[in-house]
Tab-separated table of C-alpha atoms and ligand atoms in Angstrom:
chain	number	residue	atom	x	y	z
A	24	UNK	CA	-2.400	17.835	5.707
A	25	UNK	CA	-2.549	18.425	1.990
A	26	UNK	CA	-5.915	17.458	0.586
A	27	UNK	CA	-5.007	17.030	-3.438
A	28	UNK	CA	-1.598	17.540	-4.773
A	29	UNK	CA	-0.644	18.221	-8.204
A	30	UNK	CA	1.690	16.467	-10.459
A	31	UNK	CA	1.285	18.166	-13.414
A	32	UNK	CA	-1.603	17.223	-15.115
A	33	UNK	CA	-2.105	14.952	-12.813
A	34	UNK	CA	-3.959	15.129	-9.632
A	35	UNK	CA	-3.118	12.977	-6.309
A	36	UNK	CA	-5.996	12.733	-4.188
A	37	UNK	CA	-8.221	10.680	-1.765
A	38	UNK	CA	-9.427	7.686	-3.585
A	39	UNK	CA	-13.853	7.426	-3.848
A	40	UNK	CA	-16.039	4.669	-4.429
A	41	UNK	CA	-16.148	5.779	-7.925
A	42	UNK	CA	-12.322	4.812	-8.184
A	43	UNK	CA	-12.666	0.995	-7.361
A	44	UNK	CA	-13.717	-0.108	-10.526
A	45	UNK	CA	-11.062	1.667	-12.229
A	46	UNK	CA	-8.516	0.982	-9.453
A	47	UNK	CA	-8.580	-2.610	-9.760
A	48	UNK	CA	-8.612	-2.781	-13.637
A	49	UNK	CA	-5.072	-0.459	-13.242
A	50	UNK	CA	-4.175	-3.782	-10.631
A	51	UNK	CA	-5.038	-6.422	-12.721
A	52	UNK	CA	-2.962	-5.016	-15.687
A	53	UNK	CA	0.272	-4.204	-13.182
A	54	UNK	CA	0.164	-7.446	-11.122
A	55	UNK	CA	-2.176	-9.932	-13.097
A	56	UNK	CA	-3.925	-12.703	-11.255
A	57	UNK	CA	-1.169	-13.111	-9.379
A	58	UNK	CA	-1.841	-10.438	-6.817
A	59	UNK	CA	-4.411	-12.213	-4.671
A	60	UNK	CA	-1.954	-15.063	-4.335
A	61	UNK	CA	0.982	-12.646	-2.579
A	62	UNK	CA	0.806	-12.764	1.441
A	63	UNK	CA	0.587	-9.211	1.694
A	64	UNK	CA	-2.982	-9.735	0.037
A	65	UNK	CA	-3.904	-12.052	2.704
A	66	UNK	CA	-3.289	-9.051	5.652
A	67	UNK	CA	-5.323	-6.944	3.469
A	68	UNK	CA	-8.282	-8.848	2.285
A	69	UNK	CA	-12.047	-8.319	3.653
A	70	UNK	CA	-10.602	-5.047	5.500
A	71	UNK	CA	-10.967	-1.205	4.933
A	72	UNK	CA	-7.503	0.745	4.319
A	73	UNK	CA	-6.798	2.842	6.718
A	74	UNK	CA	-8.825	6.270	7.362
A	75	UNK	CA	-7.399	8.493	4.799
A	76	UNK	CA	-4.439	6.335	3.152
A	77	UNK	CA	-6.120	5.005	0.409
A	78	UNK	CA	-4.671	7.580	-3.066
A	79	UNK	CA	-5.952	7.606	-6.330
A	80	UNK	CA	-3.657	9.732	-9.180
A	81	UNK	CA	-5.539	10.837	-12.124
A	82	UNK	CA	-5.048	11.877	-15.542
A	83	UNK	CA	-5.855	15.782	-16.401
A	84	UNK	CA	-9.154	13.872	-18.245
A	85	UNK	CA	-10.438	12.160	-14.795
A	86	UNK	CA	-8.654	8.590	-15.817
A	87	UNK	CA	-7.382	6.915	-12.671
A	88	UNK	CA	-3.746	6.498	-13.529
A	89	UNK	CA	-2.112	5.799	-9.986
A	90	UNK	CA	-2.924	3.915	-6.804
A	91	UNK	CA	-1.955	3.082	-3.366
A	92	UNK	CA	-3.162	2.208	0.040
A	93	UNK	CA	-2.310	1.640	3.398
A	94	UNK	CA	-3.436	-0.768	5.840
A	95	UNK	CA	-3.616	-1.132	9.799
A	96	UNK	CA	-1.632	-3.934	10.989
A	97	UNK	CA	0.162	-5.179	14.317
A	98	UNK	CA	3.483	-6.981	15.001
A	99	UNK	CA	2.951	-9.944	17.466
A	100	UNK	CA	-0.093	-7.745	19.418
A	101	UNK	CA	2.455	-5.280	20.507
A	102	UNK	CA	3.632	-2.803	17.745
A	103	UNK	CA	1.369	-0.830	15.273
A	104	UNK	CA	2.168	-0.632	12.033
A	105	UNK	CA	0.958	0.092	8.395
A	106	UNK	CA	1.809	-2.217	5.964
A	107	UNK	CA	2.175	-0.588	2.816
A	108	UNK	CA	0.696	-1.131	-1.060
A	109	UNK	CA	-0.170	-2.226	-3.594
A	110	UNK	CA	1.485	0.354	-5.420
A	111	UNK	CA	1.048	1.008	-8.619
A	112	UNK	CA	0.941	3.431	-12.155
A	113	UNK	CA	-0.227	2.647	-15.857
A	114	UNK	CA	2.477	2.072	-17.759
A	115	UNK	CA	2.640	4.733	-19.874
A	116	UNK	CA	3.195	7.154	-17.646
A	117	UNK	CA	6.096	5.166	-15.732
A	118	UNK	CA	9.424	6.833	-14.682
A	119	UNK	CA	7.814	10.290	-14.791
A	120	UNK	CA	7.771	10.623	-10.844
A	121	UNK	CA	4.080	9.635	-10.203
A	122	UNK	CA	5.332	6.639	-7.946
A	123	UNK	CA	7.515	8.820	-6.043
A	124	UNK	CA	4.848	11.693	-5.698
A	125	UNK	CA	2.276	8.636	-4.624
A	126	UNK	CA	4.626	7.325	-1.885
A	127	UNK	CA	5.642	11.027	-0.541
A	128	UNK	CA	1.811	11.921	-0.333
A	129	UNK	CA	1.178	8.478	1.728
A	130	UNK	CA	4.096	8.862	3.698
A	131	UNK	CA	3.332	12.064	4.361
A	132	UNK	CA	-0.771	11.466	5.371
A	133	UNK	CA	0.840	8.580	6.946
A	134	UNK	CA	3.041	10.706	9.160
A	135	UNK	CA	0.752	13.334	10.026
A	136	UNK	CA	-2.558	11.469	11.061
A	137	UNK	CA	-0.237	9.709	13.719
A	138	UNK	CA	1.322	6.966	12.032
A	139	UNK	CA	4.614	5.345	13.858
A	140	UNK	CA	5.978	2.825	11.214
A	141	UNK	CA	4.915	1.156	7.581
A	142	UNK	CA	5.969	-2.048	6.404
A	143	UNK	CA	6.250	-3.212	2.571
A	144	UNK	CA	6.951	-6.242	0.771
A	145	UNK	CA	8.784	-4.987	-2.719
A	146	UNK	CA	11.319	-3.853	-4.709
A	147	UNK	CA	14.316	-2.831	-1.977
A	148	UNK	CA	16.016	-0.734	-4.828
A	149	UNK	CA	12.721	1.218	-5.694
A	150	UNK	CA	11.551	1.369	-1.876
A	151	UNK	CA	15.255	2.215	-0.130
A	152	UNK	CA	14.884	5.778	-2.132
A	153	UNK	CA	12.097	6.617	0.711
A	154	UNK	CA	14.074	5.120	3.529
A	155	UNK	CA	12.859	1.661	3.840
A	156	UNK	CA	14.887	-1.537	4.594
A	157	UNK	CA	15.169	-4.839	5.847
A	158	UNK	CA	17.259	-3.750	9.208
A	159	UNK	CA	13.943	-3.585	11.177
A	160	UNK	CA	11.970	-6.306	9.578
A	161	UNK	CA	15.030	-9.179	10.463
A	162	UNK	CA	12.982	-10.009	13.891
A	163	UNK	CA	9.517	-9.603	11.771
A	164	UNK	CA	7.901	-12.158	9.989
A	165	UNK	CA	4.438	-12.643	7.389
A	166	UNK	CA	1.749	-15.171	7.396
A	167	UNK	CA	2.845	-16.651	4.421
A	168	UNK	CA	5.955	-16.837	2.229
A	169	UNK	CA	7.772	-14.148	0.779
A	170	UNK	CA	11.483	-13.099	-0.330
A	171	UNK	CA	13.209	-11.845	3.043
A	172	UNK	CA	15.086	-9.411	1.072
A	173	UNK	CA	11.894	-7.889	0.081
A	174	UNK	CA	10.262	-6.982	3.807
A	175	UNK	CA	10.819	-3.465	4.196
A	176	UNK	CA	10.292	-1.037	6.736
A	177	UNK	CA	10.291	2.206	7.534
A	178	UNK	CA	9.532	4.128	10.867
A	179	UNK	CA	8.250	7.508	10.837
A	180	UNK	CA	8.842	8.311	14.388
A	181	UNK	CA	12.396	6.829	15.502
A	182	UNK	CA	12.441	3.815	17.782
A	183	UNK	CA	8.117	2.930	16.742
A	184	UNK	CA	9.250	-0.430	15.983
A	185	UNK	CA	12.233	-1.229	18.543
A	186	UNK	CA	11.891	-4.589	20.525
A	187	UNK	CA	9.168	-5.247	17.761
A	188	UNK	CA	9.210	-9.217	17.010
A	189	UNK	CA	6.583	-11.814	15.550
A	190	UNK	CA	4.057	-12.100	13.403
A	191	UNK	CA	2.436	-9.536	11.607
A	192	UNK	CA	-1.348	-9.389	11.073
A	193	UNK	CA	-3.797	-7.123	9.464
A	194	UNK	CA	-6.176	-5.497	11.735
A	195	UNK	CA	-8.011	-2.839	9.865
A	196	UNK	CA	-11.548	-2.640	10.032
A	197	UNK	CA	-13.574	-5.382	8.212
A	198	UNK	CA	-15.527	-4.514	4.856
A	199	UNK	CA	-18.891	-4.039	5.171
A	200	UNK	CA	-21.133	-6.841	4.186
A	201	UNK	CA	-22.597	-4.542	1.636
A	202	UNK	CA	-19.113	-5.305	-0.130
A	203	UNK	CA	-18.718	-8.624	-0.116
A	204	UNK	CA	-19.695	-11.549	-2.448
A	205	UNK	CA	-23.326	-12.923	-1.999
A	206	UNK	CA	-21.891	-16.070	-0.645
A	207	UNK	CA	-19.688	-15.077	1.308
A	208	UNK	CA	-21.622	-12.494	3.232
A	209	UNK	CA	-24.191	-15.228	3.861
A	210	UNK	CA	-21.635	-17.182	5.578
A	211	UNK	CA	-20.515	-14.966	7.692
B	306	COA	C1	7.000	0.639	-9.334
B	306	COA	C2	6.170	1.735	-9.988
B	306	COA	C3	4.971	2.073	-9.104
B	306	COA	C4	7.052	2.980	-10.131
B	306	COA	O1	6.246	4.026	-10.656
B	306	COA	P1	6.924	5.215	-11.495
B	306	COA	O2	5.943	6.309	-11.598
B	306	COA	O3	7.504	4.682	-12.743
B	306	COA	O4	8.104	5.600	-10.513
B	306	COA	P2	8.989	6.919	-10.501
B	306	COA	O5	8.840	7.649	-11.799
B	306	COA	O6	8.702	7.654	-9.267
B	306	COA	O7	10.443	6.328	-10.350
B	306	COA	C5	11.076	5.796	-11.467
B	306	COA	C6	12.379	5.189	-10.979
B	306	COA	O8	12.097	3.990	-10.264
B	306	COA	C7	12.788	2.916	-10.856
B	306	COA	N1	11.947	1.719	-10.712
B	306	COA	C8	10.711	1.540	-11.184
B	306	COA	N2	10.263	0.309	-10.852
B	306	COA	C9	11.257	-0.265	-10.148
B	306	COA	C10	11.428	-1.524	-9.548
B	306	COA	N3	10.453	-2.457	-9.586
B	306	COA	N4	12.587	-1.780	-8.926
B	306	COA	C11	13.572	-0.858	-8.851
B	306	COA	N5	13.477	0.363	-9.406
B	306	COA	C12	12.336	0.646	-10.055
B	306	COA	C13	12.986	3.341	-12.293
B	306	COA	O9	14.066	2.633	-12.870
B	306	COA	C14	13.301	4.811	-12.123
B	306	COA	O10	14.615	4.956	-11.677
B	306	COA	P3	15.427	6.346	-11.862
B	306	COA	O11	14.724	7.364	-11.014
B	306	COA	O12	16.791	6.027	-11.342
B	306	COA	O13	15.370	6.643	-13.307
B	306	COA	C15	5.674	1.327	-11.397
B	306	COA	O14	6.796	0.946	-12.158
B	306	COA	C16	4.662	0.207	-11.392
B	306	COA	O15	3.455	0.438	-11.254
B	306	COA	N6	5.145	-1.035	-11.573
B	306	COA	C17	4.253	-2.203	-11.614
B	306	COA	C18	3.693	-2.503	-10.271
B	306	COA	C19	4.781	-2.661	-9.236
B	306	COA	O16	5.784	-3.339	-9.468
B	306	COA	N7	4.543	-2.037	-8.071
B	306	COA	C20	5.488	-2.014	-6.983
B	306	COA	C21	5.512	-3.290	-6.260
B	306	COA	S1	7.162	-3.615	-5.678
């Protein structure tokens, strides 16, 4: 597996600590508020991404630039799956192939650390350029609402996600209390 690629100047690599701050700054100007109302958010939340899938891209200056994640999931307790994003670059560096070098690095980690299938909810014109549709997400469904024609998947090893039907649910590892709000951590 590659540890850091280069997109010149920029650098793809495994995201830190240090990148959170930065990370979900980049979010909140991409998505706005809006992002911890999507469904997707709600597979995601109080969990870890999984081991190795989380990617920071940044500037030749240090200046996180790019993110993405992946995230353990399961389809009705019987299929494993990531489930893919949020995806995202600063504007001003838009259409110059850091989304594409983002998702080809995940997929790629993805792929070799084991990884059978990812899932998505987003653009199907951006997404089908990596091989994801909706043909194996029409017997899938989310905890939530979304648009139909936005549930994408992909499998990286033929067949991972035949006879797959239900629900899908997050299952990655749960965030330490260490990274949780006060409150919340004392209710737990
Ligand atoms: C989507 C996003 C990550 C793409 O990053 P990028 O670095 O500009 O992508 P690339 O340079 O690899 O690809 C650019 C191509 O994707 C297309 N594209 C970008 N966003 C798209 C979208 N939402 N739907 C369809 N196509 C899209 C561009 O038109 C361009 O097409 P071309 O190759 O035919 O010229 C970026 O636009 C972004 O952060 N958008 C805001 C957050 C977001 O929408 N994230 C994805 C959730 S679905």
């Amino acid at each position: 597996m590659t540890a850091m690629i280069m997109v010149s100047p920029l650098t793809i690599r495994t995201e830190t600590a240090a990148d959170v701050a930065a990370r979900e700054c980049l979010l909140d100007r991409c998505f706005g508020e809006a992002r911890f109302l999507k469904t997707c958010e709600r597979l995601r939340e109080g969990r870890l991404p999984a081991e190795g899938l989380a990617l920071t891209a940044a500037d030749a200056e240090g200046r996180l630039v790019g993110t993405l994640r992946l995230w353990h999931a399961t389809v009705n307790a019987s299929h494993r799956a990531l489930l893919l994003g949020p995806l995202a670059v600063a504007p001003e560096l838009r259409g110059a192939g850091l989304g594409a070098a983002l998702m080809r690095e995940g997929l790629a980690r993805a792929e070799a650390l084991g990884h059978a299938a990812v899932l998505l909810v987003g653009n199907a014109p951006y997404y089908a350029r990596f091989g994801f549709s909706t043909v194996l997400t029409e017997t899938l469904s989310l905890p939530g609402p979304y648009e139909r024609e936005r549930f994408l998947a992909l499998e990286l090893v033929p067949g991972a996600l035949a006879g797959a039907s239900g629900l899908v649910i997050g299952t990655g590892a749960l965030l330490p209390a260490s990274y949780l709000p006060a409150a919340v951590a004392q209710a737990a």
